[in-house]
Amino acid sequence: MTIPFVDLHAQYLALKDEIDAAIARTINNSSFVRGPDVEAFEAEYSELMEARHTVSCANGTDALYIAMKALGIKPGDEVITTAQSWISTSETIGQHRAKPVFVDIDPVTSTIDVSKIAEKITSRTVGIIPVHLYGQMADMPEVMAIAQRHNLWVIEDCAQAHLATINGKKAGQFGNIATWSFYPGKNLGAMGDAGAITTQDPALARHMACFARHGGLVKGDHEMEGINSRLDGLQAAILRVKLPHLANWTARRRAVAKRYDEMLADIAQIKTPTEVAGREHVYHLYVVETENRDSLGEFLKTQGIPTVINYKSALPFLPAYAHLGHVPEDFPIAFGLQNRILSLPIFAELNEAQQDSIADAISSFYGVVK
Ligand SMILES: *Cc1c(COP(=O)(O)O)cnc(C)c1O
């Protein structure tokens, strides 16, 4: 038996008739870029995420780029972000000729260590981009308190955190802007690239919608120079089929994670993820820590069980940031983590038999008798 890391095909089969009909409808009415499904998806996404405005765009990376543009970022500005994320979070800062200023992570949640933000703030700092990594929210009440004290904007990178909460408040409800990815493997995935930006601020929403659509909402009326970052009609139609299932899928991911927690609890060499009190983790990834990461991963591969490392290198140590001259002591927690983390398969359709075989394989690797 081989188990996929994420079973996109199982999700498609469960919704096949509706997805096929949505695709056929879009092809029949030729609404390939924007169109009625894009408008409807934006409204439905706003409702689910309790945002006044959703601006759809081509992907979650563009969402970050567009959000920073709307907040007035300039060359030479500094933006504080976490040392542990996918490169989109920091590369979009660089795309504006601004500087990413990394902060080490909290050892419990792997999200930005809020106690280390203030020391990184300079006269050039304009904003903070926390990432709700792996599906657990960063300490947003504290991030917002720091931002307010220093008059900084906040963009929440919610690419991995659809429907995550902290004290009952959803991801995306704290910052000036929240950015979302619907990359196929994300908790809400399109069948291609797709992304969105949410905000409560109508002026920011309008500015972002204009910028993403060649600087104008009406064809030919260019209020500014913009970029071309639009959601296509097929993706919007597919996302509209999937959106009503997101809450159930999230509950399933949480149940799978809870079962992993229980099944791996008696393996002393494995540290399972910690869900902090008051935070509802949506388990985009189920990341364990172990000293034997590489040999465990290789062993699981021989058993037909794929694993992934999210991420092989913390951001400050990537060749892309060699010019910043960072050393391991600058980010000891993120540096230590990069050789210990391993992501196990997790998705809504992962069944108990599959999960049993994953847990059994891990137990046998460590010689734990069940
Ligand atoms: C996936 C991801 C993105 C980028 O999304 P794309 O749609 O792939 O461009 C940004 N930030 C984080 C944390 C992500 O995981």
Coordinates of N, CA and C and ligand atoms in Angstrom, one line a residue, residues 58-64 84-89 91 131-133 157-160 179-183 186 193-195 284 311, ligand 1:
A58 N -4.1 36.1 -8.6 CA -3.6 34.9 -9.3 C -3.0 33.9 -8.4
N59 N -2.5 34.3 -7.2 CA -1.9 33.3 -6.3 C -1.6 34.0 -5.0
G60 N -1.2 33.2 -4.0 CA -0.9 33.8 -2.7 C 0.3 34.6 -2.6
T61 N 1.3 34.4 -3.5 CA 2.5 35.3 -3.6 C 2.1 36.7 -4.1
D62 N 1.4 36.7 -5.2 CA 0.9 38.0 -5.6 C 0.1 38.7 -4.6
A63 N -0.7 38.0 -3.8 CA -1.5 38.6 -2.8 C -0.6 39.4 -1.8
L64 N 0.5 38.8 -1.4 CA 1.4 39.5 -0.5 C 2.0 40.8 -1.2
Q84 N 10.8 31.5 9.8 CA 10.4 30.1 9.3 C 9.1 30.3 8.5
S85 N 9.2 30.2 7.1 CA 8.1 30.2 6.3 C 8.5 29.8 4.9
W86 N 7.5 29.7 4.0 CA 7.8 29.6 2.5 C 8.3 30.9 2.0
I87 N 9.1 30.9 1.0 CA 9.9 32.1 0.6 C 8.9 33.2 0.1
S88 N 7.7 32.9 -0.3 CA 6.8 34.0 -0.7 C 6.7 35.1 0.2
T89 N 6.7 34.8 1.5 CA 6.6 35.8 2.6 C 7.7 36.8 2.5
E91 N 10.2 37.0 -0.2 CA 10.6 37.4 -1.5 C 9.7 38.6 -2.0
V131 N 3.2 34.9 10.0 CA 2.7 33.8 9.2 C 2.0 32.8 10.1
H132 N 0.9 32.3 9.8 CA 0.2 31.3 10.7 C 0.6 30.0 10.2
L133 N 1.9 29.6 10.6 CA 2.6 28.5 10.0 C 2.0 27.1 10.3
D157 N -0.1 36.5 6.8 CA 0.0 35.5 5.7 C -0.8 34.3 6.2
C158 N -2.0 34.2 5.6 CA -2.9 33.1 6.0 C -2.9 31.9 5.0
A159 N -1.9 31.8 4.2 CA -1.8 30.8 3.2 C -2.1 29.4 3.7
Q160 N -1.7 29.2 5.0 CA -1.8 27.8 5.5 C -2.9 27.7 6.6
T179 N -3.7 37.7 3.5 CA -3.4 37.1 2.2 C -3.6 35.6 2.3
W180 N -4.2 35.1 1.2 CA -4.6 33.7 1.1 C -4.1 33.0 -0.2
S181 N -3.7 31.8 -0.1 CA -3.3 31.0 -1.3 C -4.3 29.8 -1.4
F182 N -4.7 29.6 -2.7 CA -5.5 28.4 -3.0 C -4.7 27.5 -3.9
Y183 N -3.4 27.5 -3.7 CA -2.6 26.5 -4.4 C -3.2 25.1 -4.1
K186 N -3.2 23.4 -0.7 CA -3.5 24.2 0.5 C -4.9 23.6 1.1
D193 N -3.2 27.6 -10.0 CA -2.8 28.7 -9.0 C -4.0 29.6 -8.8
A194 N -4.2 30.1 -7.6 CA -5.2 31.1 -7.2 C -4.9 31.6 -5.9
G195 N -5.4 32.9 -5.6 CA -5.1 33.5 -4.3 C -6.2 34.6 -4.1
H284 N -2.7 22.4 8.3 CA -2.3 22.4 6.9 C -1.2 21.3 6.8
Y311 N 10.6 23.5 6.4 CA 11.3 23.6 5.1 C 12.7 23.2 5.4
Ligands
LIG1 C1 1.7 28.7 -0.2 C2 2.2 29.8 0.5 C3 2.3 31.1 0.0 C4 2.2 31.4 -1.5 O1 1.1 31.0 -2.1 P1 1.1 30.6 -3.7 O2 -0.4 30.6 -4.0 O3 1.8 29.3 -3.9 O4 1.8 31.7 -4.4 C5 2.7 32.2 0.8 N1 2.9 32.0 2.1 C6 2.9 30.8 2.7 C7 3.2 30.7 4.1 C8 2.5 29.7 1.9 O5 2.5 28.5 2.5

